């Protein structure tokens, strides 16, 4: 928490000073060089006892350098409020609201300092070996060639290296990838019992389309593979891509930039069973206001309507990321009901997670679940809103759900008792019960 607050404070100070008058570069360069020269000339023992004022001056110099770099690089400056803060700016605006910013993990856009150092050492070592080989005659050349051949014989190919890279944990993985003119950054991630929430930043070298049918959406085709502790994989895809999600909700901050959130969710996705997740995006797309139009008549009223086959612009590429979900079995709370009325209708259980709530119905034999729906009212007697596109999930963000009332309705009755007619649900319900979560252990 201390590190998070420090990061936020640093970003605030940088942004606060972006508009300040910057001294002449020559003067700055000279003062910075003088300050760092004083530090370099001290021996290690002296450096341990640097005056606090000088240490602060070095920190201030670094901050000032960052400010200057941002002024000279407006694209980076514009990203400062975005990277790491997308959840906080969008979590109340999306169709699945939640306090994601309080339960999120920031994803590094670059490898950790340890990995950078290791790669640098490897590069330097290879350069030294190559230089030695080039200046040691035919014998050295032969030995160097043998070294390459032995690597091929033992199967250390590029494919093997790529496979090893996929095993990186979140502290060494790169979460910024560029492909097809689009730079995609995974900014933050939050996990729920059966959902992954991603904050993304998509930057287009060219301009995004502007005549959008849905100006707050960016569609995509993706592929999701989950890995179990034993290394086995489970696909959450069909022939056209993942069925967990197909669009990001958010906003276009300018002609080249989209910031958004993605909800990957399914009842089949129990994150407590997996230790790693691989997400690959192969296409981003936008639906336009233009397209071919046609007419049709509604079967019930014979009313003529106009239909539009909207134009879609695609941005092809390959953006592959690996995440490491960390979720325990106690990440959700279940209250068992297992009660029915004389007709056999009832509620098996009610489940509450960090971001949503839902009930599981009990139906008589022969009845189908899609003919019924469960609604949930909060402790203040107000119905909870949908959590995303799943009609069976309810959002708990900003609501008192310590005690809730659960209603089981026929779908046809729900159609006439939703929205402004929600007050009819208690009288239309074929089963209802009250659940007090505060009393549950």
Tab-separated table of C-alpha atoms in Angstrom:
chain	number	residue	atom	x	y	z
A	1	UNK	CA	0.000	0.000	0.000
A	2	UNK	CA	2.907	2.340	0.805
A	3	UNK	CA	4.463	1.726	-2.606
A	4	UNK	CA	1.133	2.354	-4.352
A	5	UNK	CA	0.688	5.656	-2.522
A	6	UNK	CA	4.274	6.647	-3.358
A	7	UNK	CA	3.720	5.917	-7.046
A	8	UNK	CA	0.523	7.954	-7.088
A	9	UNK	CA	2.249	10.857	-5.318
A	10	UNK	CA	5.134	10.806	-7.792
A	11	UNK	CA	2.769	10.785	-10.780
A	12	UNK	CA	0.783	13.617	-9.207
A	13	UNK	CA	3.914	15.721	-8.727
A	14	UNK	CA	4.996	15.095	-12.308
A	15	UNK	CA	1.598	16.050	-13.720
A	16	UNK	CA	1.354	19.051	-11.382
A	17	UNK	CA	4.609	20.446	-12.709
A	18	UNK	CA	4.074	19.701	-16.377
A	19	UNK	CA	2.608	23.155	-16.867
A	20	UNK	CA	5.347	24.924	-14.897
A	21	UNK	CA	7.896	27.086	-16.684
A	22	UNK	CA	10.930	24.989	-17.564
A	23	UNK	CA	14.389	26.622	-17.197
A	24	UNK	CA	16.716	26.795	-20.164
A	25	UNK	CA	18.035	23.299	-21.058
A	26	UNK	CA	21.670	24.446	-21.007
A	27	UNK	CA	21.377	25.682	-17.417
A	28	UNK	CA	19.579	22.532	-16.335
A	29	UNK	CA	22.103	20.263	-17.985
A	30	UNK	CA	25.004	22.070	-16.327
A	31	UNK	CA	23.439	21.958	-12.848
A	32	UNK	CA	22.527	18.290	-13.190
A	33	UNK	CA	25.997	17.411	-14.422
A	34	UNK	CA	27.562	19.296	-11.512
A	35	UNK	CA	25.341	17.526	-8.974
A	36	UNK	CA	25.966	14.049	-10.340
A	37	UNK	CA	29.695	14.735	-10.731
A	38	UNK	CA	29.881	15.486	-6.987
A	39	UNK	CA	28.199	12.156	-6.275
A	40	UNK	CA	30.428	10.195	-8.672
A	41	UNK	CA	33.633	11.659	-7.156
A	42	UNK	CA	32.782	10.388	-3.674
A	43	UNK	CA	34.042	6.973	-2.638
A	44	UNK	CA	31.525	4.320	-1.441
A	45	UNK	CA	32.076	5.137	2.223
A	46	UNK	CA	31.388	8.805	1.632
A	47	UNK	CA	28.253	8.054	-0.366
A	48	UNK	CA	26.719	6.316	2.628
A	49	UNK	CA	26.919	9.591	4.531
A	50	UNK	CA	25.659	11.980	1.889
A	51	UNK	CA	23.862	14.960	3.412
A	52	UNK	CA	20.087	14.681	3.311
A	53	UNK	CA	19.895	17.870	1.262
A	54	UNK	CA	22.103	16.372	-1.453
A	55	UNK	CA	20.086	13.152	-1.496
A	56	UNK	CA	16.908	15.172	-1.883
A	57	UNK	CA	18.560	17.226	-4.604
A	58	UNK	CA	19.312	14.050	-6.535
A	59	UNK	CA	15.701	12.922	-6.176
A	60	UNK	CA	14.492	16.330	-7.266
A	61	UNK	CA	16.844	16.228	-10.224
A	62	UNK	CA	15.434	12.864	-11.283
A	63	UNK	CA	11.914	14.231	-10.938
A	64	UNK	CA	12.853	17.288	-12.956
A	65	UNK	CA	14.374	15.122	-15.667
A	66	UNK	CA	11.151	13.155	-15.849
A	67	UNK	CA	9.193	16.400	-16.156
A	68	UNK	CA	11.410	17.639	-18.978
A	69	UNK	CA	11.179	14.311	-20.774
A	70	UNK	CA	7.394	14.410	-20.566
A	71	UNK	CA	7.295	17.977	-21.902
A	72	UNK	CA	9.472	16.949	-24.836
A	73	UNK	CA	7.383	13.792	-25.318
A	74	UNK	CA	3.712	14.819	-25.104
A	75	UNK	CA	2.536	11.311	-26.022
A	76	UNK	CA	4.110	9.941	-22.855
A	77	UNK	CA	2.815	12.847	-20.800
A	78	UNK	CA	-0.702	12.166	-22.042
A	79	UNK	CA	-0.423	8.551	-20.861
A	80	UNK	CA	0.530	9.426	-17.285
A	81	UNK	CA	-3.066	9.731	-16.076
A	82	UNK	CA	-4.013	6.564	-18.014
A	83	UNK	CA	-1.531	3.804	-17.287
A	84	UNK	CA	-2.360	2.331	-13.902
A	85	UNK	CA	-5.488	4.446	-13.475
A	86	UNK	CA	-7.911	3.118	-16.082
A	87	UNK	CA	-9.992	1.200	-13.547
A	88	UNK	CA	-10.486	4.274	-11.376
A	89	UNK	CA	-11.624	6.366	-14.350
A	90	UNK	CA	-14.021	3.803	-15.853
A	91	UNK	CA	-15.241	1.506	-13.050
A	92	UNK	CA	-18.438	3.503	-12.490
A	93	UNK	CA	-19.179	4.008	-16.197
A	94	UNK	CA	-19.103	0.450	-17.554
A	95	UNK	CA	-22.125	-1.880	-17.578
A	96	UNK	CA	-20.462	-4.008	-14.887
A	97	UNK	CA	-19.504	-1.404	-12.226
A	98	UNK	CA	-17.247	-2.336	-9.321
A	99	UNK	CA	-14.457	-1.019	-7.122
A	100	UNK	CA	-11.815	-2.650	-9.321
A	101	UNK	CA	-9.206	0.002	-8.548
A	102	UNK	CA	-9.171	-1.127	-4.894
A	103	UNK	CA	-8.728	-4.794	-5.781
A	104	UNK	CA	-6.402	-4.638	-8.763
A	105	UNK	CA	-2.841	-5.515	-9.682
A	106	UNK	CA	-0.861	-3.081	-11.802
A	107	UNK	CA	0.828	-4.798	-14.708
A	108	UNK	CA	4.332	-3.688	-15.704
A	109	UNK	CA	4.673	-2.382	-19.245
A	110	UNK	CA	8.331	-3.477	-19.272
A	111	UNK	CA	10.239	-6.408	-17.754
A	112	UNK	CA	11.419	-6.073	-14.175
A	113	UNK	CA	14.773	-4.497	-13.406
A	114	UNK	CA	16.147	-7.955	-12.551
A	115	UNK	CA	15.210	-9.328	-15.972
A	116	UNK	CA	16.639	-6.264	-17.751
A	117	UNK	CA	19.912	-6.693	-15.860
A	118	UNK	CA	20.058	-10.400	-16.702
A	119	UNK	CA	19.394	-9.721	-20.388
A	120	UNK	CA	22.035	-6.987	-20.403
A	121	UNK	CA	24.604	-9.313	-18.841
A	122	UNK	CA	23.770	-12.022	-21.371
A	123	UNK	CA	24.133	-9.563	-24.268
A	124	UNK	CA	27.465	-8.290	-22.960
A	125	UNK	CA	28.717	-11.846	-22.410
A	126	UNK	CA	27.759	-12.872	-25.947
A	127	UNK	CA	29.475	-9.786	-27.346
A	128	UNK	CA	32.700	-10.611	-25.466
A	129	UNK	CA	32.628	-14.237	-26.654
A	130	UNK	CA	32.020	-13.185	-30.239
A	131	UNK	CA	34.804	-10.594	-30.104
A	132	UNK	CA	37.209	-13.177	-28.658
A	133	UNK	CA	36.303	-15.658	-31.378
A	134	UNK	CA	36.869	-13.106	-34.122
A	135	UNK	CA	40.379	-12.304	-32.881
A	136	UNK	CA	41.623	-15.776	-31.943
A	137	UNK	CA	42.215	-17.282	-35.375
A	138	UNK	CA	40.743	-20.355	-36.996
A	139	UNK	CA	40.773	-22.366	-33.772
A	140	UNK	CA	38.563	-19.851	-32.017
A	141	UNK	CA	36.226	-19.734	-35.009
A	142	UNK	CA	35.941	-23.509	-34.915
A	143	UNK	CA	35.181	-23.580	-31.210
A	144	UNK	CA	32.542	-20.885	-31.626
A	145	UNK	CA	30.932	-22.861	-34.439
A	146	UNK	CA	30.917	-25.979	-32.264
A	147	UNK	CA	29.134	-24.065	-29.576
A	148	UNK	CA	26.356	-23.089	-32.002
A	149	UNK	CA	26.075	-26.640	-33.346
A	150	UNK	CA	25.767	-28.150	-29.890
A	151	UNK	CA	22.886	-25.804	-29.125
A	152	UNK	CA	21.039	-27.027	-32.200
A	153	UNK	CA	21.738	-30.669	-31.353
A	154	UNK	CA	20.251	-30.303	-27.855
A	155	UNK	CA	17.066	-28.761	-29.236
A	156	UNK	CA	17.529	-25.204	-27.930
A	157	UNK	CA	15.707	-23.626	-30.857
A	158	UNK	CA	13.845	-20.328	-31.032
A	159	UNK	CA	10.599	-22.219	-30.485
A	160	UNK	CA	11.994	-23.626	-27.230
A	161	UNK	CA	12.951	-20.118	-26.147
A	162	UNK	CA	9.483	-18.854	-26.972
A	163	UNK	CA	7.927	-21.672	-24.964
A	164	UNK	CA	10.118	-20.772	-22.012
A	165	UNK	CA	9.084	-17.135	-22.275
A	166	UNK	CA	5.420	-18.081	-21.794
A	167	UNK	CA	6.262	-19.341	-18.307
A	168	UNK	CA	7.141	-15.858	-17.055
A	169	UNK	CA	5.262	-14.711	-13.987
A	170	UNK	CA	3.703	-11.260	-13.718
A	171	UNK	CA	6.892	-9.633	-12.411
A	172	UNK	CA	8.875	-10.416	-15.577
A	173	UNK	CA	6.213	-10.535	-18.287
A	174	UNK	CA	5.922	-7.636	-20.713
A	175	UNK	CA	2.398	-6.232	-20.809
A	176	UNK	CA	2.875	-3.904	-23.758
A	177	UNK	CA	2.882	-5.486	-27.215
A	178	UNK	CA	2.910	-3.841	-30.653
A	179	UNK	CA	1.485	-5.491	-33.776
A	180	UNK	CA	-0.149	-4.262	-36.963
A	181	UNK	CA	0.199	-0.609	-36.028
A	182	UNK	CA	-1.575	-1.068	-32.679
A	183	UNK	CA	0.308	-0.874	-29.376
A	184	UNK	CA	-1.711	-2.686	-26.718
A	185	UNK	CA	-0.997	-2.268	-23.020
A	186	UNK	CA	-2.622	-4.248	-20.226
A	187	UNK	CA	-2.694	-1.641	-17.481
A	188	UNK	CA	-4.323	-3.416	-14.541
A	189	UNK	CA	-6.108	-6.682	-13.773
A	190	UNK	CA	-8.589	-7.789	-11.126
A	191	UNK	CA	-9.876	-11.303	-10.500
A	192	UNK	CA	-13.252	-12.500	-9.247
A	193	UNK	CA	-14.527	-16.026	-8.655
A	194	UNK	CA	-15.437	-16.618	-12.311
A	195	UNK	CA	-14.260	-13.456	-14.057
A	196	UNK	CA	-11.116	-11.653	-15.157
A	197	UNK	CA	-11.310	-7.870	-15.485
A	198	UNK	CA	-8.683	-6.187	-17.649
A	199	UNK	CA	-7.891	-2.508	-18.070
A	200	UNK	CA	-6.390	-1.878	-21.512
A	201	UNK	CA	-4.876	0.961	-23.515
A	202	UNK	CA	-4.915	0.627	-27.313
A	203	UNK	CA	-2.817	3.135	-29.268
A	204	UNK	CA	-3.126	3.298	-33.045
A	205	UNK	CA	-0.318	4.685	-35.214
A	206	UNK	CA	-2.997	5.769	-37.638
A	207	UNK	CA	-6.250	7.319	-36.483
A	208	UNK	CA	-9.112	5.164	-35.298
A	209	UNK	CA	-12.360	5.478	-37.246
A	210	UNK	CA	-14.548	8.323	-35.969
A	211	UNK	CA	-18.019	7.593	-37.408
A	212	UNK	CA	-18.752	4.921	-34.805
A	213	UNK	CA	-22.089	3.219	-34.213
A	214	UNK	CA	-21.016	2.600	-30.600
A	215	UNK	CA	-18.544	5.348	-29.582
A	216	UNK	CA	-17.775	3.743	-26.217
A	217	UNK	CA	-16.824	0.282	-27.517
A	218	UNK	CA	-13.848	-1.412	-29.152
A	219	UNK	CA	-14.627	-4.887	-30.453
A	220	UNK	CA	-12.078	-7.669	-30.643
A	221	UNK	CA	-11.452	-11.322	-31.407
A	222	UNK	CA	-9.518	-13.092	-28.679
A	223	UNK	CA	-8.483	-16.540	-27.520
A	224	UNK	CA	-8.264	-17.662	-23.889
A	225	UNK	CA	-6.433	-20.701	-22.546
A	226	UNK	CA	-6.354	-21.547	-18.843
A	227	UNK	CA	-3.637	-23.704	-17.272
A	228	UNK	CA	-4.108	-26.001	-14.265
A	229	UNK	CA	-1.452	-26.719	-11.607
A	230	UNK	CA	-0.528	-29.996	-13.354
A	231	UNK	CA	0.258	-28.095	-16.570
A	232	UNK	CA	-2.802	-29.246	-18.511
A	233	UNK	CA	-4.665	-26.660	-20.567
A	234	UNK	CA	-8.343	-25.862	-20.978
A	235	UNK	CA	-9.657	-23.784	-23.864
A	236	UNK	CA	-12.453	-21.243	-23.494
A	237	UNK	CA	-12.905	-20.717	-27.226
A	238	UNK	CA	-15.009	-21.826	-30.154
A	239	UNK	CA	-14.203	-21.606	-33.859
A	240	UNK	CA	-14.597	-17.815	-33.883
A	241	UNK	CA	-12.650	-17.019	-30.712
A	242	UNK	CA	-13.270	-16.834	-26.994
A	243	UNK	CA	-16.854	-16.782	-25.787
A	244	UNK	CA	-15.813	-15.092	-22.537
A	245	UNK	CA	-15.751	-11.590	-24.062
A	246	UNK	CA	-15.853	-9.856	-27.440
A	247	UNK	CA	-15.629	-6.130	-26.711
A	248	UNK	CA	-14.052	-3.557	-24.437
A	249	UNK	CA	-16.100	-0.760	-22.862
A	250	UNK	CA	-14.486	2.630	-22.387
A	251	UNK	CA	-13.760	5.815	-24.298
A	252	UNK	CA	-11.550	7.264	-27.003
A	253	UNK	CA	-9.326	9.865	-25.367
A	254	UNK	CA	-8.167	11.110	-28.771
A	255	UNK	CA	-8.100	9.986	-32.395
A	256	UNK	CA	-5.294	7.507	-31.712
A	257	UNK	CA	-6.102	6.216	-28.221
A	258	UNK	CA	-8.760	4.026	-26.622
A	259	UNK	CA	-8.834	3.174	-22.928
A	260	UNK	CA	-11.221	0.490	-21.784
A	261	UNK	CA	-12.168	-2.448	-19.599
A	262	UNK	CA	-12.874	-6.051	-20.551
A	263	UNK	CA	-14.896	-8.559	-18.549
A	264	UNK	CA	-13.922	-12.174	-19.303
A	265	UNK	CA	-16.553	-14.240	-17.490
A	266	UNK	CA	-18.429	-17.542	-17.498
A	267	UNK	CA	-20.007	-19.887	-14.978
A	268	UNK	CA	-17.519	-22.477	-16.266
A	269	UNK	CA	-14.567	-20.223	-15.397
A	270	UNK	CA	-13.632	-21.121	-11.816
A	271	UNK	CA	-10.371	-19.255	-11.289
A	272	UNK	CA	-9.488	-21.232	-8.164
A	273	UNK	CA	-8.711	-24.192	-10.453
A	274	UNK	CA	-6.087	-22.427	-12.568
A	275	UNK	CA	-2.609	-21.036	-12.026
A	276	UNK	CA	-2.055	-19.262	-15.348
A	277	UNK	CA	-4.041	-17.665	-18.131
A	278	UNK	CA	-2.981	-16.976	-21.710
A	279	UNK	CA	-4.926	-14.309	-23.614
A	280	UNK	CA	-4.263	-13.628	-27.287
A	281	UNK	CA	-5.916	-10.864	-29.302
A	282	UNK	CA	-5.888	-11.322	-33.082
A	283	UNK	CA	-8.203	-8.540	-34.215
A	284	UNK	CA	-9.635	-5.260	-32.988
A	285	UNK	CA	-12.650	-3.829	-34.776
A	286	UNK	CA	-15.074	-0.905	-34.856
A	287	UNK	CA	-18.659	-0.892	-36.082
A	288	UNK	CA	-19.420	2.174	-38.203
A	289	UNK	CA	-22.624	4.133	-38.772
A	290	UNK	CA	-22.388	3.384	-42.494
A	291	UNK	CA	-23.478	0.171	-44.180
A	292	UNK	CA	-26.011	-1.497	-46.439
A	293	UNK	CA	-29.666	-1.068	-45.489
A	294	UNK	CA	-32.624	-3.351	-46.107
A	295	UNK	CA	-36.245	-3.562	-44.972
A	296	UNK	CA	-38.173	-6.309	-43.218
A	297	UNK	CA	-41.568	-6.758	-41.581
A	298	UNK	CA	-42.135	-7.810	-37.993
A	299	UNK	CA	-44.056	-11.106	-37.911
A	300	UNK	CA	-46.496	-10.087	-35.153
A	301	UNK	CA	-47.430	-6.556	-36.216
A	302	UNK	CA	-46.431	-6.622	-39.903
A	303	UNK	CA	-44.659	-3.329	-39.211
A	304	UNK	CA	-41.905	-2.463	-41.685
A	305	UNK	CA	-38.503	-1.788	-40.164
A	306	UNK	CA	-35.162	-0.740	-41.638
A	307	UNK	CA	-32.128	-2.934	-40.956
A	308	UNK	CA	-28.510	-1.895	-41.406
A	309	UNK	CA	-25.623	-4.244	-42.084
A	310	UNK	CA	-23.002	-1.989	-40.568
A	311	UNK	CA	-19.540	-1.582	-42.038
A	312	UNK	CA	-16.755	-2.838	-39.791
A	313	UNK	CA	-13.116	-1.739	-39.837
A	314	UNK	CA	-10.551	-4.273	-38.651
A	315	UNK	CA	-7.070	-3.922	-37.142
A	316	UNK	CA	-5.333	-7.286	-37.504
A	317	UNK	CA	-2.351	-8.394	-35.459
A	318	UNK	CA	-1.198	-10.672	-32.680
A	319	UNK	CA	-1.020	-9.519	-29.080
A	320	UNK	CA	-0.274	-12.330	-26.649
A	321	UNK	CA	-0.150	-12.039	-22.872
A	322	UNK	CA	0.132	-14.358	-19.898
A	323	UNK	CA	-1.485	-13.689	-16.527
A	324	UNK	CA	-1.190	-15.426	-13.189
A	325	UNK	CA	-4.566	-15.492	-11.403
A	326	UNK	CA	-4.295	-15.770	-7.646
A	327	UNK	CA	-7.659	-16.616	-6.150
A	328	UNK	CA	-8.619	-18.812	-3.220
A	329	UNK	CA	-11.791	-20.787	-2.604
A	330	UNK	CA	-12.935	-18.285	0.039
A	331	UNK	CA	-13.058	-15.476	-2.544
A	332	UNK	CA	-16.838	-15.822	-2.701
A	333	UNK	CA	-19.543	-16.273	-0.102
A	334	UNK	CA	-22.361	-18.769	-0.589
A	335	UNK	CA	-25.523	-18.980	1.485
A	336	UNK	CA	-27.285	-22.304	1.107
A	337	UNK	CA	-31.105	-22.130	1.011
A	338	UNK	CA	-32.291	-25.458	-0.485
A	339	UNK	CA	-35.938	-24.599	0.046
A	340	UNK	CA	-38.970	-24.976	-2.242
A	341	UNK	CA	-42.688	-24.263	-2.130
A	342	UNK	CA	-45.463	-26.811	-2.698
A	343	UNK	CA	-45.108	-26.481	-6.476
A	344	UNK	CA	-41.396	-27.346	-6.341
A	345	UNK	CA	-40.050	-23.849	-7.054
A	346	UNK	CA	-37.306	-22.533	-4.828
A	347	UNK	CA	-33.734	-21.314	-4.370
A	348	UNK	CA	-30.731	-23.582	-3.958
A	349	UNK	CA	-28.238	-20.911	-2.903
A	350	UNK	CA	-27.281	-17.246	-3.189
A	351	UNK	CA	-23.692	-16.321	-4.083
A	352	UNK	CA	-21.884	-13.034	-3.419
A	353	UNK	CA	-18.447	-12.169	-4.822
A	354	UNK	CA	-16.429	-8.942	-4.788
A	355	UNK	CA	-18.375	-7.489	-7.701
A	356	UNK	CA	-21.621	-9.382	-8.195
A	357	UNK	CA	-24.401	-11.482	-6.720
A	358	UNK	CA	-26.611	-14.205	-8.160
A	359	UNK	CA	-29.010	-16.952	-7.111
A	360	UNK	CA	-29.343	-20.557	-8.244
A	361	UNK	CA	-32.971	-21.690	-8.779
A	362	UNK	CA	-34.659	-24.994	-8.001
A	363	UNK	CA	-37.280	-25.915	-10.607
A	364	UNK	CA	-39.792	-28.763	-10.885
A	365	UNK	CA	-38.915	-31.592	-13.240
A	366	UNK	CA	-39.475	-30.662	-16.867
A	367	UNK	CA	-39.062	-26.894	-16.358
A	368	UNK	CA	-36.225	-25.078	-18.183
A	369	UNK	CA	-33.949	-22.559	-16.465
A	370	UNK	CA	-34.184	-20.079	-19.350
A	371	UNK	CA	-37.928	-19.676	-18.729
A	372	UNK	CA	-37.219	-18.169	-15.298
A	373	UNK	CA	-35.120	-15.403	-13.802
A	374	UNK	CA	-33.968	-14.446	-10.311
A	375	UNK	CA	-33.959	-10.802	-9.225
A	376	UNK	CA	-32.310	-9.516	-6.054
A	377	UNK	CA	-33.239	-6.460	-3.985
A	378	UNK	CA	-30.779	-4.780	-1.616
A	379	UNK	CA	-31.215	-3.945	2.075
A	380	UNK	CA	-32.857	-0.634	1.119
A	381	UNK	CA	-35.562	-2.398	-0.864
A	382	UNK	CA	-34.218	-1.478	-4.313
A	383	UNK	CA	-33.558	-3.980	-7.133
A	384	UNK	CA	-29.931	-4.556	-8.073
A	385	UNK	CA	-28.909	-3.735	-11.641
A	386	UNK	CA	-27.487	-6.177	-14.162
A	387	UNK	CA	-23.766	-6.849	-13.956
A	388	UNK	CA	-22.769	-6.718	-17.595
A	389	UNK	CA	-24.685	-8.613	-20.268
A	390	UNK	CA	-25.596	-11.594	-18.076
A	391	UNK	CA	-29.218	-11.166	-16.964
A	392	UNK	CA	-28.639	-13.613	-14.124
A	393	UNK	CA	-25.875	-11.564	-12.446
A	394	UNK	CA	-26.439	-8.482	-10.322
A	395	UNK	CA	-23.942	-5.711	-9.528
A	396	UNK	CA	-23.276	-4.982	-5.854
A	397	UNK	CA	-21.164	-1.835	-6.346
A	398	UNK	CA	-22.318	0.993	-4.075
A	399	UNK	CA	-25.204	-1.033	-2.663
A	400	UNK	CA	-25.987	-2.382	0.818
A	401	UNK	CA	-26.196	-6.143	0.293
A	402	UNK	CA	-25.771	-7.210	3.901
A	403	UNK	CA	-29.360	-8.398	3.636
A	404	UNK	CA	-31.121	-9.100	0.353
A	405	UNK	CA	-34.515	-10.304	-0.844
A	406	UNK	CA	-34.492	-12.844	-3.661
A	407	UNK	CA	-37.390	-13.289	-6.106
A	408	UNK	CA	-37.916	-16.129	-8.589
A	409	UNK	CA	-40.106	-15.073	-11.516
A	410	UNK	CA	-41.311	-16.515	-14.773
A	411	UNK	CA	-39.560	-14.740	-17.633
A	412	UNK	CA	-42.834	-13.511	-19.130
A	413	UNK	CA	-43.832	-11.957	-15.783
A	414	UNK	CA	-40.402	-10.352	-15.447
A	415	UNK	CA	-40.804	-8.722	-18.865
A	416	UNK	CA	-43.789	-6.783	-17.526
A	417	UNK	CA	-42.275	-6.014	-14.123
A	418	UNK	CA	-38.829	-4.611	-14.856
A	419	UNK	CA	-37.499	-1.069	-14.982
A	420	UNK	CA	-40.112	1.401	-13.792
A	421	UNK	CA	-42.472	-1.514	-13.114
A	422	UNK	CA	-40.057	-3.288	-10.760
A	423	UNK	CA	-42.436	-2.660	-7.858
A	424	UNK	CA	-44.601	-5.468	-9.293
A	425	UNK	CA	-41.949	-8.152	-8.773
A	426	UNK	CA	-42.918	-9.090	-5.169
A	427	UNK	CA	-46.494	-9.832	-6.250
A	428	UNK	CA	-45.421	-11.625	-9.440
A	429	UNK	CA	-42.775	-13.855	-7.789
A	430	UNK	CA	-43.530	-17.573	-7.565
A	431	UNK	CA	-40.985	-17.902	-4.762
A	432	UNK	CA	-39.137	-15.431	-2.541
A	433	UNK	CA	-36.792	-15.499	0.429
A	434	UNK	CA	-34.635	-13.133	2.482
A	435	UNK	CA	-30.914	-13.755	3.050
A	436	UNK	CA	-28.778	-12.068	5.699
A	437	UNK	CA	-25.110	-12.269	4.714
A	438	UNK	CA	-23.884	-10.607	7.935
A	439	UNK	CA	-25.166	-13.573	9.945
A	440	UNK	CA	-23.244	-16.088	7.823
A	441	UNK	CA	-19.880	-17.341	8.953
